[in-house]
Amino acid sequence: MRRRKNLRRRVRAIITHYGYSDGSGEYYITIDTDKCSGCGKCVKQCSQSALQIEAMLIDLEDKTVASVVEEHRKK
Amino acid sequence: MKEPSSVREEFEFWRWREYHRVVPGKKWTNRDIITAGVDVGSVSSKAAIMINGEAYSWGITRTGSNSPESAKKALDWTLEGTGLKVGDLKYIVGTGYGRVNVPMANKAITEIACHAKGANYIWGPSVRTVLDVGGQDIKAIRCDETGRVVSFLMNDKCAAGTGRGMEVFADLLQIPIEEIGAISLKVDEEPPPVSCTCVAFAKTEAMGLLRKGWSKEKVLAAYTRAMAVRMANLINRVGLEKELVITGGQSKNIGIVSRIEVDLGVKCLPMPNWRENGLDPMVAGAFGAALFGKALYEKAQKS
């Protein structure tokens, strides 16, 4: 746990947006990789199974963060 | 791209040229940090080899049905004429849609990070917004002066407003893909955009417009207009910060580029002289991947 805390302080945020807008409205989800601890609670909570935990390279370190699963990204 | 009239009927208008090039006169030794980036996209596969973070050779091929094979084909082609072997490469990074299917890669990195890094390499530190128009998706990326991603938005897996959509239109209107941008600008007055950018439906709509007596140029302009609107929306969503650049195949589509510039009210940084210096915006992702390879290799050496 301690290591992760240190990591979080050093790593700068990447704001990731997924989604689209069309005639019926805007459908976006935004994840801040700095605030996301990669705990995976959101993955279990999501009734559409649209989220996953994924390793993302941030400042040459692999960080596990939540992201939108591939098939839910498409319009 | 002039073809004799006898084969004209079989001419595939969507076909763009595959190519590969090596920077002439550049030497390498085993002490150099030689890294490679392999960017397997949905439509094209790109590979780049860099020596100490400087472009050395690169190649673009069409992606086949088999990602590992496409990756190998792109890399083998890029190695051709360099005297290098796969074993000489200190670090290989796979990226793009098929990045998990690059068997020789030491690591897979998302194309978002690689495109930002690659754009930073091609155009320099003034780049803040990168629009990557790929074969199957569009990504709007914001980065800092080091090419590090700050935020991004992706519009995934929809051929609308992408390279693949343009290929379909090239075939439909029978215009060679390389000329499509210039031809879309040959209209006296910009027509309203087609109402639907979905490739499947836009085709039907385009046929309707052609039947109504619209010229090919006008139909193409209307479709390109619609694509540009979509891309401009994406950029506005992540927030536009100067300088703006476009990477991916559509960076070579002057019809798209000039319309985005009009919509956003900013000029993109001028296209590098890629035929001379090799800084091809289509290879940006592979360049970025090779640069990450260098950084990761150096990091591994230190620890």
Tab-separated table of C-alpha atoms in Angstrom:
chain	number	residue	atom	x	y	z
A	1	MET	CA	0.000	0.000	0.000
A	2	ARG	CA	2.806	2.313	0.932
A	3	ARG	CA	4.462	1.877	-2.445
A	4	ARG	CA	1.326	2.763	-4.292
A	5	LYS	CA	0.983	5.955	-2.295
A	6	ASN	CA	4.480	7.019	-3.267
A	7	LEU	CA	3.787	6.141	-6.849
A	8	ARG	CA	0.661	8.217	-6.872
A	9	ARG	CA	2.426	11.315	-5.700
A	10	ARG	CA	5.100	11.066	-8.355
A	11	VAL	CA	2.889	10.228	-11.310
A	12	ARG	CA	1.066	12.997	-13.114
A	13	ALA	CA	-2.508	12.556	-14.181
A	14	ILE	CA	-3.874	11.504	-17.521
A	15	ILE	CA	-7.514	12.307	-18.058
A	16	THR	CA	-9.041	9.642	-20.238
A	17	HIS	CA	-12.356	10.156	-22.001
A	18	TYR	CA	-14.307	7.438	-23.707
A	19	GLY	CA	-17.507	7.803	-25.622
A	20	TYR	CA	-19.269	9.719	-28.328
A	21	SER	CA	-22.047	12.155	-29.015
A	22	ASP	CA	-24.797	11.770	-31.558
A	23	GLY	CA	-28.240	13.154	-32.260
A	24	SER	CA	-29.668	11.608	-29.107
A	25	GLY	CA	-27.117	13.081	-26.745
A	26	GLU	CA	-23.643	12.833	-25.331
A	27	TYR	CA	-22.298	9.642	-23.868
A	28	TYR	CA	-18.943	10.103	-22.219
A	29	ILE	CA	-17.138	8.625	-19.297
A	30	THR	CA	-14.042	10.281	-17.871
A	31	ILE	CA	-11.410	8.614	-15.721
A	32	ASP	CA	-8.606	10.488	-13.995
A	33	THR	CA	-5.690	8.070	-13.731
A	34	ASP	CA	-4.289	10.067	-10.810
A	35	LYS	CA	-7.433	9.679	-8.729
A	36	CYS	CA	-8.022	6.094	-9.800
A	37	SER	CA	-6.313	3.673	-7.436
A	38	GLY	CA	-7.116	0.648	-9.554
A	39	CYS	CA	-9.095	-0.947	-6.706
A	40	GLY	CA	-11.617	-2.423	-9.152
A	41	LYS	CA	-14.759	-1.594	-7.170
A	42	CYS	CA	-16.258	0.180	-10.185
A	43	VAL	CA	-15.745	-2.928	-12.308
A	44	LYS	CA	-17.890	-4.973	-9.924
A	45	GLN	CA	-20.498	-2.218	-9.591
A	46	CYS	CA	-21.053	-1.584	-13.296
A	47	SER	CA	-24.224	-3.389	-14.359
A	48	GLN	CA	-23.260	-3.157	-18.027
A	49	SER	CA	-19.804	-4.674	-17.452
A	50	ALA	CA	-18.378	-1.731	-19.322
A	51	LEU	CA	-15.313	-1.281	-17.155
A	52	GLN	CA	-12.093	-3.167	-16.675
A	53	ILE	CA	-8.785	-2.800	-14.874
A	54	GLU	CA	-5.941	-2.303	-17.282
A	55	ALA	CA	-2.231	-1.565	-17.074
A	56	MET	CA	-1.360	1.805	-18.530
A	57	LEU	CA	2.144	3.076	-19.056
A	58	ILE	CA	2.458	6.377	-17.233
A	59	ASP	CA	5.900	7.954	-16.983
A	60	LEU	CA	7.479	4.636	-17.938
A	61	GLU	CA	5.739	2.867	-15.066
A	62	ASP	CA	2.889	0.437	-15.501
A	63	LYS	CA	-0.059	1.608	-13.475
A	64	THR	CA	-3.264	-0.364	-13.160
A	65	VAL	CA	-6.266	1.853	-13.740
A	66	ALA	CA	-9.896	1.479	-14.731
A	67	SER	CA	-10.794	1.822	-18.392
A	68	VAL	CA	-13.730	1.154	-20.663
A	69	VAL	CA	-13.670	-2.302	-22.231
A	70	GLU	CA	-13.060	-2.485	-25.937
A	71	GLU	CA	-16.553	-3.444	-27.102
A	72	HIS	CA	-18.185	-0.681	-25.095
A	73	ARG	CA	-16.029	1.997	-26.692
A	74	LYS	CA	-17.611	1.757	-30.080
A	75	LYS	CA	-20.472	3.839	-31.175
B	1	MET	CA	-0.996	7.017	-60.404
B	2	LYS	CA	-1.960	6.811	-64.096
B	3	GLU	CA	-3.017	3.353	-65.192
B	4	PRO	CA	-3.374	2.167	-68.784
B	5	SER	CA	-7.012	2.293	-69.816
B	6	SER	CA	-7.266	-1.461	-70.312
B	7	VAL	CA	-6.711	-2.160	-66.623
B	8	ARG	CA	-8.593	0.919	-65.527
B	9	GLU	CA	-11.754	-1.097	-64.905
B	10	GLU	CA	-9.996	-3.332	-62.439
B	11	PHE	CA	-8.221	-0.449	-60.792
B	12	GLU	CA	-8.765	-0.458	-57.065
B	13	PHE	CA	-9.292	3.148	-56.183
B	14	TRP	CA	-8.923	2.711	-52.456
B	15	ARG	CA	-5.425	1.245	-52.748
B	16	TRP	CA	-2.795	3.525	-51.297
B	17	ARG	CA	0.889	2.944	-51.850
B	18	GLU	CA	2.924	0.839	-49.476
B	19	TYR	CA	6.497	2.028	-49.117
B	20	HIS	CA	9.622	1.752	-47.061
B	21	ARG	CA	12.707	3.883	-46.771
B	22	VAL	CA	16.107	4.012	-45.079
B	23	VAL	CA	17.877	7.258	-44.209
B	24	PRO	CA	20.885	7.206	-46.554
B	25	GLY	CA	24.409	7.501	-45.222
B	26	LYS	CA	23.512	6.775	-41.631
B	27	LYS	CA	25.801	4.329	-39.818
B	28	TRP	CA	25.145	2.205	-36.777
B	29	THR	CA	27.310	0.174	-34.441
B	30	ASN	CA	26.419	-2.347	-31.772
B	31	ARG	CA	26.978	0.265	-29.093
B	32	ASP	CA	24.096	2.360	-30.401
B	33	ILE	CA	20.700	2.004	-28.852
B	34	ILE	CA	18.752	0.566	-31.755
B	35	THR	CA	15.050	0.273	-31.059
B	36	ALA	CA	11.986	-0.453	-33.130
B	37	GLY	CA	8.323	0.441	-32.954
B	38	VAL	CA	5.668	-1.640	-34.665
B	39	ASP	CA	2.259	-0.036	-35.030
B	40	VAL	CA	-0.343	-2.515	-36.232
B	41	GLY	CA	-3.394	-0.530	-37.210
B	42	SER	CA	-6.691	-1.794	-38.499
B	43	VAL	CA	-5.869	-0.762	-42.063
B	44	SER	CA	-2.100	-0.268	-42.219
B	45	SER	CA	0.891	-1.599	-40.299
B	46	LYS	CA	3.819	0.695	-39.707
B	47	ALA	CA	7.276	-0.060	-38.387
B	48	ALA	CA	10.123	2.292	-37.571
B	49	ILE	CA	13.711	1.733	-36.490
B	50	MET	CA	15.528	4.406	-34.565
B	51	ILE	CA	19.193	4.734	-33.688
B	52	ASN	CA	19.713	6.597	-30.415
B	53	GLY	CA	16.262	8.103	-30.837
B	54	GLU	CA	16.811	9.280	-34.419
B	55	ALA	CA	14.762	7.928	-37.313
B	56	TYR	CA	16.713	5.427	-39.372
B	57	SER	CA	14.214	3.450	-41.404
B	58	TRP	CA	10.476	2.994	-41.601
B	59	GLY	CA	7.852	1.237	-43.672
B	60	ILE	CA	4.111	1.149	-44.225
B	61	THR	CA	2.219	-1.935	-45.360
B	62	ARG	CA	-1.396	-2.987	-45.446
B	63	THR	CA	-2.609	-4.964	-42.462
B	64	GLY	CA	-3.719	-8.426	-43.477
B	65	SER	CA	-6.218	-10.616	-41.697
B	66	ASN	CA	-3.447	-11.885	-39.446
B	67	SER	CA	-2.000	-9.300	-37.035
B	68	PRO	CA	1.209	-11.155	-36.055
B	69	GLU	CA	2.039	-11.678	-39.705
B	70	SER	CA	1.329	-8.052	-40.581
B	71	ALA	CA	3.592	-6.952	-37.743
B	72	LYS	CA	6.343	-9.253	-38.976
B	73	LYS	CA	5.902	-8.100	-42.564
B	74	ALA	CA	6.148	-4.445	-41.579
B	75	LEU	CA	9.225	-4.999	-39.427
B	76	ASP	CA	11.008	-7.241	-41.936
B	77	TRP	CA	10.432	-4.688	-44.638
B	78	THR	CA	11.771	-1.916	-42.431
B	79	LEU	CA	14.880	-3.974	-41.675
B	80	GLU	CA	15.486	-4.472	-45.388
B	81	GLY	CA	18.500	-2.585	-46.681
B	82	THR	CA	19.712	-1.610	-43.207
B	83	GLY	CA	21.945	-4.620	-42.564
B	84	LEU	CA	20.188	-5.005	-39.236
B	85	LYS	CA	18.596	-8.192	-37.966
B	86	VAL	CA	15.767	-8.538	-35.473
B	87	GLY	CA	18.398	-9.664	-32.951
B	88	ASP	CA	20.218	-6.314	-33.261
B	89	LEU	CA	17.190	-4.464	-31.994
B	90	LYS	CA	17.639	-3.720	-28.333
B	91	TYR	CA	13.986	-3.142	-27.620
B	92	ILE	CA	10.827	-3.551	-29.674
B	93	VAL	CA	7.571	-1.906	-28.715
B	94	GLY	CA	4.260	-2.951	-30.214
B	95	THR	CA	1.410	-0.488	-30.484
B	96	GLY	CA	-1.858	0.126	-32.286
B	97	TYR	CA	-5.053	-1.818	-32.551
B	98	GLY	CA	-3.196	-5.109	-32.907
B	99	ARG	CA	-0.475	-4.356	-30.358
B	100	VAL	CA	-1.082	-7.498	-28.314
B	101	ASN	CA	-0.434	-9.468	-31.480
B	102	VAL	CA	3.107	-8.290	-32.111
B	103	PRO	CA	5.002	-11.467	-31.225
B	104	MET	CA	8.535	-10.003	-31.263
B	105	ALA	CA	7.670	-7.020	-29.082
B	106	ASN	CA	9.206	-6.633	-25.622
B	107	LYS	CA	6.251	-4.536	-24.587
B	108	ALA	CA	2.889	-3.280	-25.812
B	109	ILE	CA	1.958	0.372	-25.283
B	110	THR	CA	-1.296	2.097	-26.247
B	111	GLU	CA	-1.198	4.011	-29.492
B	112	ILE	CA	-2.388	7.122	-27.684
B	113	ALA	CA	0.878	7.472	-25.783
B	114	CYS	CA	2.876	6.573	-28.887
B	115	HIS	CA	1.159	9.072	-31.175
B	116	ALA	CA	1.698	11.914	-28.726
B	117	LYS	CA	5.363	10.959	-28.398
B	118	GLY	CA	5.733	10.556	-32.150
B	119	ALA	CA	4.074	13.896	-32.900
B	120	ASN	CA	6.419	15.514	-30.391
B	121	TYR	CA	9.335	13.949	-32.261
B	122	ILE	CA	8.111	14.950	-35.719
B	123	TRP	CA	6.962	18.504	-35.048
B	124	GLY	CA	8.820	19.407	-31.870
B	125	PRO	CA	7.818	20.519	-28.373
B	126	SER	CA	5.255	23.131	-29.454
B	127	VAL	CA	2.686	20.400	-30.199
B	128	ARG	CA	-0.156	20.353	-27.648
B	129	THR	CA	-3.065	18.741	-29.483
B	130	VAL	CA	-2.789	15.677	-31.691
B	131	LEU	CA	-5.615	14.363	-33.794
B	132	ASP	CA	-4.908	10.825	-34.892
B	133	VAL	CA	-7.199	9.731	-37.673
B	134	GLY	CA	-6.710	6.050	-38.115
B	135	GLY	CA	-8.327	3.476	-40.312
B	136	GLN	CA	-10.973	2.569	-37.807
B	137	ASP	CA	-11.026	5.188	-35.100
B	138	ILE	CA	-10.218	8.793	-34.281
B	139	LYS	CA	-8.378	9.999	-31.202
B	140	ALA	CA	-7.971	13.508	-29.941
B	141	ILE	CA	-4.954	13.725	-27.656
B	142	ARG	CA	-3.637	16.563	-25.513
B	143	CYS	CA	0.008	16.428	-24.541
B	144	ASP	CA	2.672	18.508	-22.838
B	145	GLU	CA	5.986	19.792	-24.221
B	146	THR	CA	7.652	16.414	-23.684
B	147	GLY	CA	5.014	14.538	-25.655
B	148	ARG	CA	3.456	13.087	-22.542
B	149	VAL	CA	-0.310	12.530	-22.714
B	150	VAL	CA	-2.368	14.857	-20.529
B	151	SER	CA	-5.802	13.812	-21.693
B	152	PHE	CA	-7.382	12.014	-24.591
B	153	LEU	CA	-10.695	11.137	-26.115
B	154	MET	CA	-11.228	8.261	-28.380
B	155	ASN	CA	-14.011	7.436	-30.673
B	156	ASP	CA	-13.484	3.818	-31.222
B	157	LYS	CA	-14.348	1.267	-33.847
B	158	CYS	CA	-16.550	3.217	-36.126
B	159	ALA	CA	-15.489	3.717	-39.682
B	160	ALA	CA	-17.350	7.013	-39.919
B	161	GLY	CA	-14.914	9.799	-40.519
B	162	THR	CA	-11.912	7.562	-40.708
B	163	GLY	CA	-9.454	6.264	-43.243
B	164	ARG	CA	-11.513	3.191	-43.978
B	165	GLY	CA	-14.533	5.385	-44.687
B	166	MET	CA	-12.448	7.313	-47.187
B	167	GLU	CA	-11.360	4.102	-48.879
B	168	VAL	CA	-14.997	3.098	-49.299
B	169	PHE	CA	-15.759	6.476	-50.823
B	170	ALA	CA	-12.775	6.327	-53.149
B	171	ASP	CA	-14.138	3.067	-54.509
B	172	LEU	CA	-17.692	4.296	-54.689
B	173	LEU	CA	-16.816	7.473	-56.591
B	174	GLN	CA	-13.938	5.845	-58.481
B	175	ILE	CA	-11.353	8.387	-57.468
B	176	PRO	CA	-7.838	7.255	-56.502
B	177	ILE	CA	-7.446	7.604	-52.750
B	178	GLU	CA	-4.404	9.877	-53.006
B	179	GLU	CA	-6.378	12.444	-54.996
B	180	ILE	CA	-9.497	12.407	-52.880
B	181	GLY	CA	-8.558	15.383	-50.715
B	182	ALA	CA	-7.695	17.717	-53.557
B	183	ILE	CA	-10.785	16.698	-55.527
B	184	SER	CA	-13.068	17.312	-52.549
B	185	LEU	CA	-11.867	20.924	-52.605
B	186	LYS	CA	-12.842	21.423	-56.251
B	187	VAL	CA	-16.246	22.862	-55.440
B	188	ASP	CA	-17.302	26.472	-55.960
B	189	GLU	CA	-19.401	26.429	-52.867
B	190	GLU	CA	-19.177	24.087	-49.907
B	191	PRO	CA	-22.262	21.834	-49.886
B	192	PRO	CA	-24.018	21.015	-46.595
B	193	PRO	CA	-22.511	17.966	-44.894
B	194	VAL	CA	-24.167	14.603	-45.453
B	195	SER	CA	-26.531	14.033	-42.569
B	196	CYS	CA	-25.083	10.696	-41.598
B	197	THR	CA	-21.408	9.862	-41.410
B	198	CYS	CA	-21.976	6.149	-40.934
B	199	VAL	CA	-20.164	4.514	-43.833
B	200	ALA	CA	-22.922	2.004	-44.521
B	201	PHE	CA	-25.668	4.643	-44.699
B	202	ALA	CA	-23.540	7.405	-46.189
B	203	LYS	CA	-23.033	5.171	-49.188
B	204	THR	CA	-26.778	5.045	-49.769
B	205	GLU	CA	-27.044	8.775	-49.242
B	206	ALA	CA	-24.173	9.424	-51.634
B	207	MET	CA	-25.805	7.296	-54.315
B	208	GLY	CA	-28.980	9.316	-53.859
B	209	LEU	CA	-27.094	12.570	-54.249
B	210	LEU	CA	-25.316	11.332	-57.369
B	211	ARG	CA	-28.674	10.361	-58.844
B	212	LYS	CA	-29.969	13.802	-58.018
B	213	GLY	CA	-27.278	15.152	-60.300
B	214	TRP	CA	-24.625	16.185	-57.786
B	215	SER	CA	-21.092	16.009	-59.131
B	216	LYS	CA	-18.594	13.569	-57.615
B	217	GLU	CA	-16.678	16.551	-56.243
B	218	LYS	CA	-19.750	17.903	-54.516
B	219	VAL	CA	-20.673	14.548	-52.961
B	220	LEU	CA	-17.111	14.079	-51.787
B	221	ALA	CA	-17.039	17.609	-50.373
B	222	ALA	CA	-20.263	16.960	-48.447
B	223	TYR	CA	-18.896	13.742	-47.008
B	224	THR	CA	-15.496	15.203	-46.147
B	225	ARG	CA	-17.280	18.152	-44.555
B	226	ALA	CA	-19.272	15.758	-42.318
B	227	MET	CA	-16.106	13.924	-41.308
B	228	ALA	CA	-14.334	17.165	-40.475
B	229	VAL	CA	-17.253	18.294	-38.298
B	230	ARG	CA	-17.016	15.066	-36.339
B	231	MET	CA	-13.281	15.433	-35.840
B	232	ALA	CA	-13.587	19.087	-34.859
B	233	ASN	CA	-16.201	18.124	-32.237
B	234	LEU	CA	-13.832	15.568	-30.807
B	235	ILE	CA	-11.022	18.108	-30.551
B	236	ASN	CA	-13.306	20.668	-28.932
B	237	ARG	CA	-14.331	18.068	-26.413
B	238	VAL	CA	-10.783	17.495	-25.124
B	239	GLY	CA	-10.061	21.181	-25.537
B	240	LEU	CA	-8.036	22.705	-28.323
B	241	GLU	CA	-4.646	24.085	-27.438
B	242	LYS	CA	-2.152	25.256	-30.039
B	243	GLU	CA	-0.202	23.813	-31.789
B	244	LEU	CA	-2.491	21.319	-33.473
B	245	VAL	CA	-1.205	18.485	-35.648
B	246	ILE	CA	-2.853	15.583	-37.425
B	247	THR	CA	-1.303	12.124	-37.573
B	248	GLY	CA	-2.430	8.922	-39.213
B	249	GLY	CA	-3.433	8.321	-42.799
B	250	GLN	CA	-5.853	11.220	-43.073
B	251	SER	CA	-3.104	13.727	-42.295
B	252	LYS	CA	-2.359	13.417	-46.005
B	253	ASN	CA	-5.939	14.232	-46.961
B	254	ILE	CA	-5.824	17.943	-47.703
B	255	GLY	CA	-9.625	18.002	-47.931
B	256	ILE	CA	-9.932	16.910	-44.307
B	257	VAL	CA	-7.057	19.011	-42.974
B	258	SER	CA	-8.184	22.279	-44.540
B	259	ARG	CA	-11.780	21.783	-43.425
B	260	ILE	CA	-10.759	21.081	-39.827
B	261	GLU	CA	-8.656	24.224	-39.903
B	262	VAL	CA	-11.684	26.223	-41.047
B	263	ASP	CA	-13.957	24.652	-38.417
B	264	LEU	CA	-11.560	25.211	-35.537
B	265	GLY	CA	-10.178	28.517	-36.731
B	266	VAL	CA	-6.574	27.406	-36.266
B	267	LYS	CA	-3.898	26.274	-38.642
B	268	CYS	CA	-2.303	22.886	-38.154
B	269	LEU	CA	1.480	22.847	-38.063
B	270	PRO	CA	2.667	22.363	-41.638
B	271	MET	CA	3.218	18.832	-42.827
B	272	PRO	CA	6.891	17.891	-42.553
B	273	ASN	CA	8.668	17.216	-45.797
B	274	TRP	CA	8.204	13.501	-45.207
B	275	ARG	CA	9.214	12.350	-48.637
B	276	GLU	CA	12.676	13.811	-47.925
B	277	ASN	CA	13.287	13.460	-44.202
B	278	GLY	CA	11.017	10.524	-43.475
B	279	LEU	CA	9.017	12.193	-40.756
B	280	ASP	CA	5.823	10.732	-42.131
B	281	PRO	CA	2.829	11.608	-39.891
B	282	MET	CA	1.403	8.207	-40.755
B	283	VAL	CA	4.359	6.571	-38.968
B	284	ALA	CA	4.092	8.822	-35.873
B	285	GLY	CA	2.835	5.959	-33.716
B	286	ALA	CA	5.731	3.701	-34.692
B	287	PHE	CA	8.262	6.485	-34.072
B	288	GLY	CA	6.726	7.092	-30.663
B	289	ALA	CA	6.846	3.373	-29.899
B	290	ALA	CA	10.539	3.199	-30.856
B	291	LEU	CA	11.243	6.204	-28.601
B	292	PHE	CA	9.464	4.487	-25.715
B	293	GLY	CA	11.592	1.455	-26.507
B	294	LYS	CA	14.734	3.551	-26.077
B	295	ALA	CA	13.510	5.025	-22.780
B	296	LEU	CA	12.510	1.620	-21.424
B	297	TYR	CA	15.795	0.071	-22.526
B	298	GLU	CA	17.802	2.818	-20.807
B	299	LYS	CA	15.693	2.457	-17.687
B	300	ALA	CA	16.317	-1.307	-17.630
B	301	GLN	CA	20.069	-0.714	-18.035
B	302	LYS	CA	20.163	1.663	-15.092
B	303	SER	CA	18.395	-0.587	-12.629
